[in-house]
PDB file of C-alpha atoms in Angstrom:
ATOM      1  CA  MET A   1       0.000   0.000   0.000  1.00  0.00           C
ATOM      2  CA  ILE A   2       1.270   3.472  -0.898  1.00  0.00           C
ATOM      3  CA  CYS A   3      -0.026   7.037  -0.914  1.00  0.00           C
ATOM      4  CA  CYS A   4      -1.722   7.675  -4.231  1.00  0.00           C
ATOM      5  CA  PRO A   5       0.136  10.162  -6.471  1.00  0.00           C
ATOM      6  CA  PHE A   6      -3.093  11.022  -8.333  1.00  0.00           C
ATOM      7  CA  HIS A   7      -4.941  12.737  -5.497  1.00  0.00           C
ATOM      8  CA  THR A   8      -4.167  14.361  -2.143  1.00  0.00           C
ATOM      9  CA  ASP A   9      -3.558  11.339   0.016  1.00  0.00           C
ATOM     10  CA  ARG A  10      -2.179  11.359   3.580  1.00  0.00           C
ATOM     11  CA  ASN A  11      -2.851   7.699   4.296  1.00  0.00           C
ATOM     12  CA  PRO A  12      -1.851   4.917   1.913  1.00  0.00           C
ATOM     13  CA  SER A  13      -4.873   4.084  -0.219  1.00  0.00           C
ATOM     14  CA  MET A  14      -3.251   2.578  -3.315  1.00  0.00           C
ATOM     15  CA  LYS A  15      -2.558  -1.146  -3.627  1.00  0.00           C
ATOM     16  CA  VAL A  16       0.342  -1.987  -5.929  1.00  0.00           C
ATOM     17  CA  ASP A  17       1.284  -5.458  -7.148  1.00  0.00           C
ATOM     18  CA  SER A  18       1.140  -6.607 -10.770  1.00  0.00           C
ATOM     19  CA  ARG A  19      -1.510  -3.865 -11.149  1.00  0.00           C
ATOM     20  CA  PHE A  20      -2.417  -0.766  -9.164  1.00  0.00           C
ATOM     21  CA  HIS A  21      -5.720   0.291  -7.638  1.00  0.00           C
ATOM     22  CA  CYS A  22      -6.500   3.346  -5.496  1.00  0.00           C
ATOM     23  CA  PHE A  23      -9.372   2.851  -3.101  1.00  0.00           C
ATOM     24  CA  GLY A  24      -9.585   6.638  -2.654  1.00  0.00           C
ATOM     25  CA  CYS A  25      -9.889   8.003  -6.189  1.00  0.00           C
ATOM     26  CA  GLY A  26     -10.514   4.766  -8.126  1.00  0.00           C
ATOM     27  CA  ALA A  27      -7.390   4.992 -10.326  1.00  0.00           C
ATOM     28  CA  ASP A  28      -6.691   1.505 -11.657  1.00  0.00           C
ATOM     29  CA  GLY A  29      -4.620  -0.269 -14.276  1.00  0.00           C
ATOM     30  CA  ASP A  30      -1.319  -1.826 -15.221  1.00  0.00           C
ATOM     31  CA  VAL A  31       2.184  -0.359 -15.423  1.00  0.00           C
ATOM     32  CA  ILE A  32       1.454   1.323 -18.756  1.00  0.00           C
ATOM     33  CA  ASP A  33      -1.735   2.916 -17.409  1.00  0.00           C
ATOM     34  CA  PHE A  34       0.178   4.105 -14.310  1.00  0.00           C
ATOM     35  CA  THR A  35       2.977   5.647 -16.387  1.00  0.00           C
ATOM     36  CA  ALA A  36       0.485   7.292 -18.765  1.00  0.00           C
ATOM     37  CA  LYS A  37      -1.486   8.818 -15.892  1.00  0.00           C
ATOM     38  CA  LEU A  38       1.582   9.859 -13.877  1.00  0.00           C
ATOM     39  CA  PHE A  39       3.329  11.577 -16.799  1.00  0.00           C
ATOM     40  CA  GLN A  40       0.151  12.597 -18.666  1.00  0.00           C
ATOM     41  CA  LEU A  41       1.008  10.553 -21.769  1.00  0.00           C
ATOM     42  CA  SER A  42      -0.934   8.444 -24.231  1.00  0.00           C
ATOM     43  CA  LEU A  43      -0.740   4.692 -23.637  1.00  0.00           C
ATOM     44  CA  ARG A  44       1.601   4.322 -26.603  1.00  0.00           C
ATOM     45  CA  LYS A  45       3.921   7.098 -25.375  1.00  0.00           C
ATOM     46  CA  ALA A  46       3.870   5.595 -21.874  1.00  0.00           C
ATOM     47  CA  ALA A  47       4.902   2.195 -23.256  1.00  0.00           C
ATOM     48  CA  GLU A  48       7.683   3.843 -25.284  1.00  0.00           C
ATOM     49  CA  LYS A  49       8.856   5.685 -22.147  1.00  0.00           C
ATOM     50  CA  LEU A  50       9.039   2.428 -20.188  1.00  0.00           C
ATOM     51  CA  VAL A  51      10.980   0.750 -23.007  1.00  0.00           C
ATOM     52  CA  ALA A  52      13.456   3.655 -23.100  1.00  0.00           C
ATOM     53  CA  ASP A  53      13.749   4.097 -19.312  1.00  0.00           C
ATOM     54  CA  PHE A  54      14.374   0.429 -18.602  1.00  0.00           C
ATOM     55  CA  GLY A  55      16.362  -0.457 -21.730  1.00  0.00           C
ATOM     56  CA  LEU A  56      13.820  -3.023 -22.848  1.00  0.00           C
ATOM     57  CA  SER A  57      14.018  -4.546 -26.291  1.00  0.00           C
ATOM     58  CA  GLY A  58      11.102  -4.800 -28.669  1.00  0.00           C
ATOM     59  CA  ASN A  59      12.817  -7.744 -30.373  1.00  0.00           C
ATOM     60  CA  PRO A  60      12.732 -10.870 -28.228  1.00  0.00           C
ATOM     61  CA  VAL A  61      15.948 -12.878 -28.136  1.00  0.00           C
ATOM     62  CA  PHE A  62      14.080 -16.130 -27.583  1.00  0.00           C
ATOM     63  CA  PRO A  63      11.601 -17.635 -30.045  1.00  0.00           C
ATOM     64  CA  LEU A  64       8.045 -16.555 -29.377  1.00  0.00           C
ATOM     65  CA  GLN A  65       5.767 -19.071 -27.725  1.00  0.00           C
ATOM     66  CA  TYR A  66       2.108 -18.256 -27.960  1.00  0.00           C
ATOM     67  CA  PRO A  67      -0.123 -19.187 -25.034  1.00  0.00           C
ATOM     68  CA  LYS A  68      -3.159 -21.377 -25.647  1.00  0.00           C
ATOM     69  CA  ILE A  69      -6.418 -21.990 -23.842  1.00  0.00           C
ATOM     70  CA  VAL A  70      -7.182 -25.662 -23.347  1.00  0.00           C
ATOM     71  CA  GLU A  71     -10.737 -26.947 -23.336  1.00  0.00           C
ATOM     72  CA  TYR A  72     -12.640 -25.079 -20.605  1.00  0.00           C
ATOM     73  CA  LYS A  73     -14.520 -28.103 -19.246  1.00  0.00           C
ATOM     74  CA  SER A  74     -11.273 -29.862 -18.288  1.00  0.00           C
ATOM     75  CA  GLN A  75     -10.158 -27.260 -15.743  1.00  0.00           C
ATOM     76  CA  ASN A  76     -11.338 -24.910 -13.055  1.00  0.00           C
ATOM     77  CA  PRO A  77     -12.449 -21.340 -13.849  1.00  0.00           C
ATOM     78  CA  ILE A  78      -9.442 -19.655 -12.213  1.00  0.00           C
ATOM     79  CA  GLN A  79      -7.074 -21.626 -14.466  1.00  0.00           C
ATOM     80  CA  THR A  80      -9.153 -20.592 -17.474  1.00  0.00           C
ATOM     81  CA  LEU A  81      -8.948 -16.946 -16.383  1.00  0.00           C
ATOM     82  CA  TYR A  82      -5.153 -17.123 -16.013  1.00  0.00           C
ATOM     83  CA  GLU A  83      -4.855 -18.633 -19.484  1.00  0.00           C
ATOM     84  CA  CYS A  84      -7.189 -15.999 -20.948  1.00  0.00           C
ATOM     85  CA  SER A  85      -5.135 -13.295 -19.232  1.00  0.00           C
ATOM     86  CA  ALA A  86      -1.897 -14.676 -20.712  1.00  0.00           C
ATOM     87  CA  ILE A  87      -3.379 -14.770 -24.209  1.00  0.00           C
ATOM     88  CA  LEU A  88      -4.779 -11.252 -23.939  1.00  0.00           C
ATOM     89  CA  GLY A  89      -1.409  -9.959 -22.708  1.00  0.00           C
ATOM     90  CA  ASP A  90       0.257 -11.631 -25.669  1.00  0.00           C
ATOM     91  CA  TRP A  91      -2.272 -10.095 -28.067  1.00  0.00           C
ATOM     92  CA  ARG A  92      -1.825  -6.638 -26.531  1.00  0.00           C
ATOM     93  CA  LYS A  93       1.893  -6.803 -27.360  1.00  0.00           C
ATOM     94  CA  ARG A  94       1.851  -8.777 -30.593  1.00  0.00           C
ATOM     95  CA  PHE A  95      -1.011  -6.957 -32.312  1.00  0.00           C
ATOM     96  CA  ALA A  96      -0.310  -3.437 -31.007  1.00  0.00           C
ATOM     97  CA  PRO A  97      -0.426  -0.930 -33.852  1.00  0.00           C
ATOM     98  CA  LYS A  98       2.976   0.131 -35.147  1.00  0.00           C
ATOM     99  CA  SER A  99       1.715   3.600 -36.090  1.00  0.00           C
ATOM    100  CA  ALA A 100      -1.231   5.866 -35.283  1.00  0.00           C
ATOM    101  CA  GLU A 101      -2.589   5.328 -38.809  1.00  0.00           C
ATOM    102  CA  GLU A 102      -2.572   1.528 -38.629  1.00  0.00           C
ATOM    103  CA  GLU A 103      -5.967  -0.137 -38.298  1.00  0.00           C
ATOM    104  CA  LEU A 104      -6.435  -1.898 -34.961  1.00  0.00           C
ATOM    105  CA  HIS A 105      -6.302  -5.688 -35.130  1.00  0.00           C
ATOM    106  CA  PRO A 106      -9.457  -7.320 -33.650  1.00  0.00           C
ATOM    107  CA  CYS A 107      -7.331  -9.373 -31.223  1.00  0.00           C
ATOM    108  CA  PHE A 108      -5.683  -6.171 -29.930  1.00  0.00           C
ATOM    109  CA  VAL A 109      -9.117  -4.606 -29.407  1.00  0.00           C
ATOM    110  CA  ALA A 110     -10.324  -7.764 -27.634  1.00  0.00           C
ATOM    111  CA  SER A 111      -7.302  -7.605 -25.320  1.00  0.00           C
ATOM    112  CA  LEU A 112      -8.183  -4.033 -24.374  1.00  0.00           C
ATOM    113  CA  HIS A 113     -11.821  -4.986 -23.873  1.00  0.00           C
ATOM    114  CA  TYR A 114     -11.423  -8.080 -21.664  1.00  0.00           C
ATOM    115  CA  THR A 115      -8.140  -7.665 -19.731  1.00  0.00           C
ATOM    116  CA  ASP A 116      -9.350  -5.493 -16.843  1.00  0.00           C
ATOM    117  CA  TYR A 117     -12.471  -7.573 -16.226  1.00  0.00           C
ATOM    118  CA  ILE A 118     -10.523 -10.825 -16.248  1.00  0.00           C
ATOM    119  CA  GLN A 119      -8.006  -9.327 -13.816  1.00  0.00           C
ATOM    120  CA  TYR A 120     -10.922  -8.246 -11.599  1.00  0.00           C
ATOM    121  CA  LEU A 121     -12.310 -11.800 -11.597  1.00  0.00           C
ATOM    122  CA  ILE A 122      -8.876 -13.230 -10.776  1.00  0.00           C
ATOM    123  CA  GLU A 123      -8.416 -10.817  -7.881  1.00  0.00           C
ATOM    124  CA  ASN A 124     -11.945 -11.484  -6.609  1.00  0.00           C
ATOM    125  CA  ARG A 125     -11.960 -15.233  -7.105  1.00  0.00           C
ATOM    126  CA  HIS A 126     -14.505 -15.739  -4.317  1.00  0.00           C
ATOM    127  CA  PHE A 127     -17.094 -14.495  -6.868  1.00  0.00           C
ATOM    128  CA  LEU A 128     -16.194 -17.168  -9.413  1.00  0.00           C
ATOM    129  CA  THR A 129     -18.956 -19.554  -8.403  1.00  0.00           C
ATOM    130  CA  GLU A 130     -21.434 -16.828  -9.353  1.00  0.00           C
ATOM    131  CA  HIS A 131     -19.589 -16.060 -12.617  1.00  0.00           C
ATOM    132  CA  ARG A 132     -18.685 -19.584 -13.752  1.00  0.00           C
ATOM    133  CA  LYS A 133     -20.885 -19.437 -16.854  1.00  0.00           C
ATOM    134  CA  GLU A 134     -19.587 -15.963 -17.708  1.00  0.00           C
ATOM    135  CA  VAL A 135     -15.971 -17.201 -17.460  1.00  0.00           C
ATOM    136  CA  GLN A 136     -16.857 -19.989 -19.891  1.00  0.00           C
ATOM    137  CA  GLN A 137     -18.437 -17.474 -22.293  1.00  0.00           C
ATOM    138  CA  ILE A 138     -15.377 -15.189 -22.163  1.00  0.00           C
ATOM    139  CA  ALA A 139     -13.060 -18.130 -22.872  1.00  0.00           C
ATOM    140  CA  GLN A 140     -15.270 -19.148 -25.802  1.00  0.00           C
ATOM    141  CA  ARG A 141     -15.213 -15.584 -27.199  1.00  0.00           C
ATOM    142  CA  ILE A 142     -11.426 -15.493 -26.942  1.00  0.00           C
ATOM    143  CA  ARG A 143     -11.235 -18.870 -28.719  1.00  0.00           C
ATOM    144  CA  LYS A 144     -13.475 -17.474 -31.471  1.00  0.00           C
ATOM    145  CA  TYR A 145     -11.239 -14.386 -31.875  1.00  0.00           C
ATOM    146  CA  GLU A 146      -8.239 -16.689 -32.043  1.00  0.00           C
ATOM    147  CA  ILE A 147      -9.792 -18.918 -34.707  1.00  0.00           C
ATOM    148  CA  ASP A 148     -11.282 -16.047 -36.755  1.00  0.00           C
ATOM    149  CA  HIS A 149      -8.342 -13.637 -36.674  1.00  0.00           C
ATOM    150  CA  PHE A 150      -5.164 -15.414 -35.660  1.00  0.00           C
ATOM    151  CA  GLN A 151      -2.357 -15.272 -38.179  1.00  0.00           C
ATOM    152  CA  HIS A 152      -0.666 -18.503 -37.029  1.00  0.00           C
ATOM    153  CA  PRO A 153      -3.157 -21.362 -37.507  1.00  0.00           C
ATOM    154  CA  GLN A 154      -0.688 -23.949 -36.195  1.00  0.00           C
ATOM    155  CA  ASN A 155      -1.123 -22.295 -32.770  1.00  0.00           C
ATOM    156  CA  ALA A 156      -4.931 -22.167 -32.892  1.00  0.00           C
ATOM    157  CA  LEU A 157      -6.652 -22.773 -29.602  1.00  0.00           C
ATOM    158  CA  ALA A 158      -8.201 -26.075 -28.709  1.00  0.00           C
ATOM    159  CA  GLY A 159     -11.960 -26.119 -28.484  1.00  0.00           C
TER     160      GLY A 159
END
């Protein structure tokens, strides 16, 4: 817990782990969202700042391995959510537009649409019994995006 930099905060109200969330002002997101908000940048500029500040490389040294979702019925919902989260994170990086003029890839848009909600469900796993059917539907939608739009059919999802 830390004091939130986005509002006047005397007592720590912001939780920080793999994501951040302020219980005072409601600010929430990942490291790119945090950087964008803190430095008043677009998401793209925030990502570029992080790459420059930390000397990260946009070209992976190791061969890319694409995550897959296995058949939903064979596992518990939390495992499905973690696999969905991994795929969406991969899509957010792999299908990110290279320029402002480039048309957004449907898998990139899907990653923006579903990531926060999936993270919410993971963090609040005690609600999963109530949302079991919804988790299954999200996994099925992600499978459909993968099958309809994925450029590497040899890595298509099971299901």
